[in-house]
PDB file of C-alpha atoms in Angstrom:
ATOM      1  CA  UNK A   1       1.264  19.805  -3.232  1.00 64.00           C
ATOM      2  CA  UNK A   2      -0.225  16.692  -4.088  1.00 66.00           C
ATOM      3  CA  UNK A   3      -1.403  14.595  -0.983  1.00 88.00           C
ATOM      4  CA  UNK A   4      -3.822  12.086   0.337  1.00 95.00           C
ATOM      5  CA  UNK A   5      -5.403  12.472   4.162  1.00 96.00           C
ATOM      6  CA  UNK A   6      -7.390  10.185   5.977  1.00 97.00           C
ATOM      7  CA  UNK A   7      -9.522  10.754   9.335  1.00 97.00           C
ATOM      8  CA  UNK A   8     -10.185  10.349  11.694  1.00 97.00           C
ATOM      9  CA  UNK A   9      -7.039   8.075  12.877  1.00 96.00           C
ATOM     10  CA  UNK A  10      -8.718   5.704  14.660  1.00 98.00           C
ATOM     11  CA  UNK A  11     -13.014   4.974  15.036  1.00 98.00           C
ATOM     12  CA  UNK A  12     -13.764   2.657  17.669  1.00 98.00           C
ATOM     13  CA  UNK A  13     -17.349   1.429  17.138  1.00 98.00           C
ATOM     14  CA  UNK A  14     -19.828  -1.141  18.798  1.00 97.00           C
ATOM     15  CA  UNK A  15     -21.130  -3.406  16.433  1.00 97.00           C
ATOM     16  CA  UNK A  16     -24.146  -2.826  14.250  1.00 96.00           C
ATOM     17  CA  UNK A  17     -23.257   0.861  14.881  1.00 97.00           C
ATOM     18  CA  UNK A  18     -23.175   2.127  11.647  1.00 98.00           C
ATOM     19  CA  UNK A  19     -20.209   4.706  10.439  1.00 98.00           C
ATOM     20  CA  UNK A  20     -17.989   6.551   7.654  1.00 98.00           C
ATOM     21  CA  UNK A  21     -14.430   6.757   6.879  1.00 98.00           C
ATOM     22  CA  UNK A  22     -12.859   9.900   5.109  1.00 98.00           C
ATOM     23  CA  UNK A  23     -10.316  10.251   2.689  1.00 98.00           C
ATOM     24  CA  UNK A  24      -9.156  13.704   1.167  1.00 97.00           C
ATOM     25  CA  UNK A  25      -7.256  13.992  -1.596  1.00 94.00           C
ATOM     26  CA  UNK A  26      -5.203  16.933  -3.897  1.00 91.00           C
ATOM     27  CA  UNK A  27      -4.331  15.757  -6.999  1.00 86.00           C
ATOM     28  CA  UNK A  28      -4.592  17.459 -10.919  1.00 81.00           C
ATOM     29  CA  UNK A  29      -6.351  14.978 -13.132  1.00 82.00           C
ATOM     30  CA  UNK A  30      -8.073  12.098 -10.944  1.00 84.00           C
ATOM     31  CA  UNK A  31      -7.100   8.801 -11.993  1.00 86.00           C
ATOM     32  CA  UNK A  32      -8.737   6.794  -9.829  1.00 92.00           C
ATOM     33  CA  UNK A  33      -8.739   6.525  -5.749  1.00 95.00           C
ATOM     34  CA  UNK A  34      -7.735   2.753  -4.383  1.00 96.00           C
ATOM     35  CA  UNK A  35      -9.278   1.823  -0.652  1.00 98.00           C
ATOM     36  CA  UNK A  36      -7.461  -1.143   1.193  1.00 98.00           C
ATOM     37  CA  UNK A  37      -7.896  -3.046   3.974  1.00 98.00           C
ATOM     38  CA  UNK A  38      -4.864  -3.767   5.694  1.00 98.00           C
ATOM     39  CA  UNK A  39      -4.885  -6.355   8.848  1.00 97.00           C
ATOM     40  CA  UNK A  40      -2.050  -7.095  11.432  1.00 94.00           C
ATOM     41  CA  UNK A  41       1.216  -8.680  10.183  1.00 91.00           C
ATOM     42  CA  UNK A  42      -0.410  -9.130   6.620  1.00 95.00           C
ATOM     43  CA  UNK A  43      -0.397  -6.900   3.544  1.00 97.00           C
ATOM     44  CA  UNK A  44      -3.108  -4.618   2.075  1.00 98.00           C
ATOM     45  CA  UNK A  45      -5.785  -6.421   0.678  1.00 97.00           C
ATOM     46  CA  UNK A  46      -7.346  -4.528  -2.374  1.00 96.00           C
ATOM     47  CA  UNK A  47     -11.218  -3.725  -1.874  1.00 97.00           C
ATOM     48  CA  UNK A  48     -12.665  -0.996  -4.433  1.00 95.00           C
ATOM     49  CA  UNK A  49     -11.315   1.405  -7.185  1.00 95.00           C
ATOM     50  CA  UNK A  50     -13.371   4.512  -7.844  1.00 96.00           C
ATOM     51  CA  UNK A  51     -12.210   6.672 -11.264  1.00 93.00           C
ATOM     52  CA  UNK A  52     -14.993   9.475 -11.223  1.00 93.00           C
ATOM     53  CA  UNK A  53     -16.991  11.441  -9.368  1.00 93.00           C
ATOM     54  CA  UNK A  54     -20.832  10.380  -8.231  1.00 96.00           C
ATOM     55  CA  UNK A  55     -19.579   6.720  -8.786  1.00 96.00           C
ATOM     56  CA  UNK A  56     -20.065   4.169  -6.012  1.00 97.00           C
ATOM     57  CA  UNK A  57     -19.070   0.470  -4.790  1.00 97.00           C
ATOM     58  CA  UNK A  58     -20.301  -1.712  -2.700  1.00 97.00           C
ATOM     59  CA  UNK A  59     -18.827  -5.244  -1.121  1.00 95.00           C
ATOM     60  CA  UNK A  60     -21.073  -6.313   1.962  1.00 95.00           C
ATOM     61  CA  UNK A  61     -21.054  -4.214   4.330  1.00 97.00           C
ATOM     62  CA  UNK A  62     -18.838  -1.544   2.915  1.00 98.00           C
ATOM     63  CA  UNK A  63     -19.588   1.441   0.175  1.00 98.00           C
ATOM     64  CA  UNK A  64     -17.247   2.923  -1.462  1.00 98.00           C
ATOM     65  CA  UNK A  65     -18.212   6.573  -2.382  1.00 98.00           C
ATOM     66  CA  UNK A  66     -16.281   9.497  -4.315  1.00 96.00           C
ATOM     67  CA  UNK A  67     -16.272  13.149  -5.007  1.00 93.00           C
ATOM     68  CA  UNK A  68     -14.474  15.378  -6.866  1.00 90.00           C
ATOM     69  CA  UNK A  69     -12.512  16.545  -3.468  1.00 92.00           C
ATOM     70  CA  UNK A  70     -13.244  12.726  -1.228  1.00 96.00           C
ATOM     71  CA  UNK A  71     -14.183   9.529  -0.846  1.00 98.00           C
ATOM     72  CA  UNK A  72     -15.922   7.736   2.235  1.00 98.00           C
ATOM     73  CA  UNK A  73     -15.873   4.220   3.140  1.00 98.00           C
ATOM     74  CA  UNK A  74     -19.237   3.760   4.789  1.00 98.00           C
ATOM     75  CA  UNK A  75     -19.197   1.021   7.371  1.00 98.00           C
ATOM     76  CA  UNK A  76     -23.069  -0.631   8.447  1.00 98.00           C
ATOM     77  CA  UNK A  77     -23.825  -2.587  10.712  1.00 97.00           C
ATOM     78  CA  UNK A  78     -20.275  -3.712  11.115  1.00 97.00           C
ATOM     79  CA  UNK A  79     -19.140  -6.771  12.978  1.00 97.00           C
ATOM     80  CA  UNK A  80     -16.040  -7.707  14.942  1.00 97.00           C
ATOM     81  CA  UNK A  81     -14.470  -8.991  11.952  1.00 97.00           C
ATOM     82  CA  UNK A  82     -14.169  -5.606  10.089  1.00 98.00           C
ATOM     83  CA  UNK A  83     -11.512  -4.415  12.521  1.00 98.00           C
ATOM     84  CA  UNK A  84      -8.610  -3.548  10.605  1.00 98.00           C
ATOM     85  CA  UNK A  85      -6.773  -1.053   9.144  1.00 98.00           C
ATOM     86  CA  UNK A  86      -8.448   1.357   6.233  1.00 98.00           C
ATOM     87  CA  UNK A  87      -5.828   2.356   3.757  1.00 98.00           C
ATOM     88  CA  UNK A  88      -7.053   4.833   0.486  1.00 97.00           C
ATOM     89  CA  UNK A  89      -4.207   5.650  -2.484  1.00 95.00           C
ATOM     90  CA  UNK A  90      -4.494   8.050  -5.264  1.00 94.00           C
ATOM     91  CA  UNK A  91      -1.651   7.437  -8.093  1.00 91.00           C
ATOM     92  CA  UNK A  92       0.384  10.968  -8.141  1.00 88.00           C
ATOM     93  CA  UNK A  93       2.869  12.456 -10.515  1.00 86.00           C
ATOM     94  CA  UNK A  94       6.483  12.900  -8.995  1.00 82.00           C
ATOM     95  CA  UNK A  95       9.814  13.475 -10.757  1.00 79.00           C
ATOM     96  CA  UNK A  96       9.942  10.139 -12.218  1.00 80.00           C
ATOM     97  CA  UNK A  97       7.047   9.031 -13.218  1.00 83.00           C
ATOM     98  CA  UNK A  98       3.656   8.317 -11.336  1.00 86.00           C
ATOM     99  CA  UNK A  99       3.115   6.015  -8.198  1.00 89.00           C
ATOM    100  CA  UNK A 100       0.557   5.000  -6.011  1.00 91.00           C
ATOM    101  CA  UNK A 101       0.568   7.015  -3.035  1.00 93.00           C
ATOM    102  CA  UNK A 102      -1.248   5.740   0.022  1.00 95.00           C
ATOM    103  CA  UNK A 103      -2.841   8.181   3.034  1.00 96.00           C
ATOM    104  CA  UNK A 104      -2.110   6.622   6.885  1.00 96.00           C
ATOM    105  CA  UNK A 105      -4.789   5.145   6.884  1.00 97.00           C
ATOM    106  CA  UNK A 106      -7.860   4.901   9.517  1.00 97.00           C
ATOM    107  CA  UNK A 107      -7.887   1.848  12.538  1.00 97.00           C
ATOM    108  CA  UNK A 108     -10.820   0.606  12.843  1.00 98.00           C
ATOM    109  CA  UNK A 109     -12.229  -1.252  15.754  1.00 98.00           C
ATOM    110  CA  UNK A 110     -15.834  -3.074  15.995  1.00 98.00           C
ATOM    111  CA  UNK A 111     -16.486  -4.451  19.798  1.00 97.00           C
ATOM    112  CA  UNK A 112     -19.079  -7.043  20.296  1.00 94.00           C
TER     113      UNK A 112
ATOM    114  CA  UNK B   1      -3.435 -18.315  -8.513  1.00 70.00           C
ATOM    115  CA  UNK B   2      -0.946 -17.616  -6.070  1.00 81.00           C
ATOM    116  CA  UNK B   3      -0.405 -14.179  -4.292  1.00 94.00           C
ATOM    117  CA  UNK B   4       2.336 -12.035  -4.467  1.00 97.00           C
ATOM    118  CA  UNK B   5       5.212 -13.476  -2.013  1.00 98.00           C
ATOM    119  CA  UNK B   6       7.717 -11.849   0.053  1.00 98.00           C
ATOM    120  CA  UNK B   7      10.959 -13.805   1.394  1.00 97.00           C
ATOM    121  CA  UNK B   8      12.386 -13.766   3.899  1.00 97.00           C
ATOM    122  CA  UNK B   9       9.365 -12.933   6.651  1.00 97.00           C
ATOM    123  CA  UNK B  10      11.302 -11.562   9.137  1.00 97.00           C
ATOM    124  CA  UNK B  11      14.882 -10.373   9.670  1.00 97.00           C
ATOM    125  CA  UNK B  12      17.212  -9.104  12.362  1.00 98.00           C
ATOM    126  CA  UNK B  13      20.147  -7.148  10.954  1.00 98.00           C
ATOM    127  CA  UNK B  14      22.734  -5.005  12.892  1.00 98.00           C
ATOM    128  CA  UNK B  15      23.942  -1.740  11.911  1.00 98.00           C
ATOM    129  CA  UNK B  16      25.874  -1.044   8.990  1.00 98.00           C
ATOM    130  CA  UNK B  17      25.501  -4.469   7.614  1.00 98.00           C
ATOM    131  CA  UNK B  18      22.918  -5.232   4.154  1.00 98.00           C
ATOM    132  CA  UNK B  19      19.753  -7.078   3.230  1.00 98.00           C
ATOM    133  CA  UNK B  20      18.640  -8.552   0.142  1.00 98.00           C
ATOM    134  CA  UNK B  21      14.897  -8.847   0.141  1.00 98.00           C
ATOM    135  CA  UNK B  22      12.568 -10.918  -2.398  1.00 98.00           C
ATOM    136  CA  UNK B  23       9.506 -10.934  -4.180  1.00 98.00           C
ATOM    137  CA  UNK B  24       7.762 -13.144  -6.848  1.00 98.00           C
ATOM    138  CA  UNK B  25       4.967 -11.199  -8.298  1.00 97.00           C
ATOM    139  CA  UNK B  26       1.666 -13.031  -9.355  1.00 96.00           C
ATOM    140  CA  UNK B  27       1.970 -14.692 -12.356  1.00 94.00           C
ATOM    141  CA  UNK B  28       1.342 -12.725 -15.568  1.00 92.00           C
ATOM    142  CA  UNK B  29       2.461  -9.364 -13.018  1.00 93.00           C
ATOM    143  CA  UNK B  30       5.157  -7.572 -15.229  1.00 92.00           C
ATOM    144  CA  UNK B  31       5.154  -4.687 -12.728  1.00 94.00           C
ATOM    145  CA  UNK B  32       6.357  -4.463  -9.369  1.00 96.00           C
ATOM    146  CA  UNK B  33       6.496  -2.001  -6.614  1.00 96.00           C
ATOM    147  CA  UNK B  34       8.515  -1.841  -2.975  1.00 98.00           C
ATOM    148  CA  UNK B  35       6.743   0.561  -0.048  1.00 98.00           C
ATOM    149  CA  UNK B  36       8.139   0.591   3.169  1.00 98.00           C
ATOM    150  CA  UNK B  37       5.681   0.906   6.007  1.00 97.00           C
ATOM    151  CA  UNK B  38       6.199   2.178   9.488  1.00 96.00           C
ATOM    152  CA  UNK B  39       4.158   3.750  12.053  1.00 92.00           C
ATOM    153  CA  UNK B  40       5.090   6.967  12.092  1.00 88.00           C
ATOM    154  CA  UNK B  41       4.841   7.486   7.750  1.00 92.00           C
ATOM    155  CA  UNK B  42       2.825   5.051   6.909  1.00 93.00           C
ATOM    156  CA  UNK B  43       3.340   3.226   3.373  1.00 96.00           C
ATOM    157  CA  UNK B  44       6.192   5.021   1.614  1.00 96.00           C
ATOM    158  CA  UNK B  45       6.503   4.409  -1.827  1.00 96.00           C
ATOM    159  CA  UNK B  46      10.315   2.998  -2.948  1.00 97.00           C
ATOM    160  CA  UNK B  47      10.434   1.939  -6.543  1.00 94.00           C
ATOM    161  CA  UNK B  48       8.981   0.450  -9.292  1.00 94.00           C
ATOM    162  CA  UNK B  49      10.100  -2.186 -11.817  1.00 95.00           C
ATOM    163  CA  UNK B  50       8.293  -2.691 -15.284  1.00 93.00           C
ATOM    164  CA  UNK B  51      10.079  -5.317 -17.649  1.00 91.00           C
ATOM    165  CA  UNK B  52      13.205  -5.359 -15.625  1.00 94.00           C
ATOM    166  CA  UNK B  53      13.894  -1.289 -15.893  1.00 94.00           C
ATOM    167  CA  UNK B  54      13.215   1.456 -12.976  1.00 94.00           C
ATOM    168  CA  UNK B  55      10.251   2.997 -14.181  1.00 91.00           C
ATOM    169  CA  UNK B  56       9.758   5.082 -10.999  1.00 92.00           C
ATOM    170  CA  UNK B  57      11.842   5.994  -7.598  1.00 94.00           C
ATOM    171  CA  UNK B  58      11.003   7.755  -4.564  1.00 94.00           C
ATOM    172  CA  UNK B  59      12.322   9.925  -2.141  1.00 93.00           C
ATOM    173  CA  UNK B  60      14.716   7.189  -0.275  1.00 96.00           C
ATOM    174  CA  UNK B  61      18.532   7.615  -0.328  1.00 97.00           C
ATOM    175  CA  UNK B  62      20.462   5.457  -3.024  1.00 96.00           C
ATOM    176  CA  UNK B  63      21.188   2.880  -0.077  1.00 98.00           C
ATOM    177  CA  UNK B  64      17.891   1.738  -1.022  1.00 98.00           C
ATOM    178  CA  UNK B  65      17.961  -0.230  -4.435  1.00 97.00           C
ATOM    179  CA  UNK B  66      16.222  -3.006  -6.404  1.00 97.00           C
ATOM    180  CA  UNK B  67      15.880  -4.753  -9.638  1.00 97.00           C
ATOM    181  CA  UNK B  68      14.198  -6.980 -11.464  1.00 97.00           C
ATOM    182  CA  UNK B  69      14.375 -10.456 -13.354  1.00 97.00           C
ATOM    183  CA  UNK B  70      13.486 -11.496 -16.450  1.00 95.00           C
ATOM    184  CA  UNK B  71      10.926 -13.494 -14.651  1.00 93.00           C
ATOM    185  CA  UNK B  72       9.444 -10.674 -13.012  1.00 94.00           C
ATOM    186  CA  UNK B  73      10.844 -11.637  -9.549  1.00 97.00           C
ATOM    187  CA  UNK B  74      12.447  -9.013  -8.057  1.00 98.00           C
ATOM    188  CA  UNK B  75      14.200  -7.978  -5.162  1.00 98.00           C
ATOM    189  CA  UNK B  76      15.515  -4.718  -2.999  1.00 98.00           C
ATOM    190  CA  UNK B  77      18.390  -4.569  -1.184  1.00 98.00           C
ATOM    191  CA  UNK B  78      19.708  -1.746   1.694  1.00 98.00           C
ATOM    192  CA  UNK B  79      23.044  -0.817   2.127  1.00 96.00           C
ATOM    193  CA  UNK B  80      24.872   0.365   5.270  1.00 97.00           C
ATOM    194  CA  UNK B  81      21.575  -0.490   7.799  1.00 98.00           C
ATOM    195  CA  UNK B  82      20.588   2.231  10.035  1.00 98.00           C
ATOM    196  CA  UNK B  83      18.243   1.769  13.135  1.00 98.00           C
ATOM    197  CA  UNK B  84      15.359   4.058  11.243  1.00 97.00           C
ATOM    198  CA  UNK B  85      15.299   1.167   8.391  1.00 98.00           C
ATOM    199  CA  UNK B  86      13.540  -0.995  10.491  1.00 98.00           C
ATOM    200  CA  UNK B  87      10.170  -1.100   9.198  1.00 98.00           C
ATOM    201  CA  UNK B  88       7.730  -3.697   7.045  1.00 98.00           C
ATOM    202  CA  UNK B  89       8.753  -4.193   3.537  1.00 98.00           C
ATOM    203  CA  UNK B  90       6.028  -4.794   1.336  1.00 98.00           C
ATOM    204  CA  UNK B  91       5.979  -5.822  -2.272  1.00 98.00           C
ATOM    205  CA  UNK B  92       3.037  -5.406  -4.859  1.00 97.00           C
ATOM    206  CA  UNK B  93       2.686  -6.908  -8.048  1.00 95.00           C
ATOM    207  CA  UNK B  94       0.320  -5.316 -11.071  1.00 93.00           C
ATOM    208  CA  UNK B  95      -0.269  -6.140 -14.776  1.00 86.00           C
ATOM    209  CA  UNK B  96       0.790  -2.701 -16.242  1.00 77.00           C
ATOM    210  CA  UNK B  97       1.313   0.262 -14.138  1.00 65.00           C
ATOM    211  CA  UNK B  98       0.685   2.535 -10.636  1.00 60.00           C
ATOM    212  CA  UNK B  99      -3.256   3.600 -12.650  1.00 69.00           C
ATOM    213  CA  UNK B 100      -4.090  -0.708 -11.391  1.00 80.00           C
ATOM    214  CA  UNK B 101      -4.894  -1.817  -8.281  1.00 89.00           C
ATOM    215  CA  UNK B 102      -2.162  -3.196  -6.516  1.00 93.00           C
ATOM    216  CA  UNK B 103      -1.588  -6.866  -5.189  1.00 95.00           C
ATOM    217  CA  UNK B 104       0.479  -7.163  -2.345  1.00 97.00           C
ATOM    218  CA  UNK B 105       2.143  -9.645  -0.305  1.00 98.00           C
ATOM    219  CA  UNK B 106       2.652  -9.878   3.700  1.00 97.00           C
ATOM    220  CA  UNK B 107       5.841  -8.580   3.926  1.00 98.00           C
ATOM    221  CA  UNK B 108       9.095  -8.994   5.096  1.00 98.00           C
ATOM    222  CA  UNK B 109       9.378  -7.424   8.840  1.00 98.00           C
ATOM    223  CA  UNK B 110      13.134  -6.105   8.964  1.00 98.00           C
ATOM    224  CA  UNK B 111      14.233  -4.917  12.651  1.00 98.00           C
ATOM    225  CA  UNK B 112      18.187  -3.582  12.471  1.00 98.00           C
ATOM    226  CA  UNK B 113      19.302  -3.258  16.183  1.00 97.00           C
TER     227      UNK B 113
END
């Protein structure tokens, strides 16, 4: 069965403390892995898209990174600000047609 | 350019009764898409509209429904409320289909009580 799985759940880190999201995915025919970042009462803010494997992105302090199996969202030297909610989506084949389907995501917190 | 917005923001809706909720894609957006999010799931995809016509449904019962305007505005609507409906609604707007990064908007927070 096709599915996407993040971990862990939640990461609590200090900041600067440098760190790496997960996100698993089953799916025939990769075409292409989303990551989001989602903060309180607002809606998912698109950050990278990744298509194949070996390929990375970057956006300041976050790189995107994917494999033929996962991707990681590496986190350094974070700061307060990059709390939020990590959200990663694969598009997946169901009866109807294809849809972006989104894994539950990883709660990040960065402490001063 | 303006995001993707979501009317109303929040809603309180007893059982039984229905809700009508809207979205106006970005501009240029021909495709839209409705997830419900809740704690427990996560985002659950819903539907997805592409030049007014269902190109996609998920695994909701048919008290869920949408459609979509010539405009590209569209909207979703429940039927017969139940308690487990409350959740955030969130709308997405893309220029051709699920393979494009999604826009979204904030949401429209429905609580049924």
């Amino acid at each position: 069965e096709d599915q996407v799985t993040q971990s862990p759940e939640a990461l609590r880190l200090q900041e600067g403390e440098s760190s790496s999201l997960n996100c698993s995915y089953t799916v025939s025919g990769l075409r292409g892995l989303f990551w989001y970042r989602q903060d309180p009462g607002k809606g998912p803010e698109f950050l990278f898209t990744l298509y194949s494997a070996g390929e990375e992105k970057e956006k300041e302090r976050l790189k995107a990174t994917l494999t033929k199996k996962e991707s990681f969202l590496h986190i350094t030297a974070p700061k307060p600000e990059d709390s939020a909610t990590y959200l990663c989506a694969v598009p997946m084949k169901n009866q109807a047609g294809t849809a972006l389907i989104f894994g539950k995501g990883t709660t990040l917190s960065v402490s001063s | 350019k303006a995001g993707v917005t979501q009317t109303p923001r929040y809603l309180i809706k007893t059982r039984g009764q229905q809700v009508t909720l809207s979205c106006s894609p970005i501009s240029g957006h021909r495709s839209v898409s409705w997830y419900q999010q809740t704690p427990g799931q996560g985002l659950q995809f819903l539907f997805e509209y592409f030049s007014e016509t269902q190109r996609n449904k998920g695994n909701f019962p048919g008290r869920f429904s949408g459609r979509q305007f010539s405009n590209s505005r569209s909207e979703m609507n429940v039927s017969t409320l139940e308690l487990g409906d409350s959740a955030l609604y969130l709308c997405a707007s893309s220029p051709r289909d699920s393979n494009s990064p999604l826009h979204f908007g904030n949401g429209t927070r429905l609580t049924v009580t």
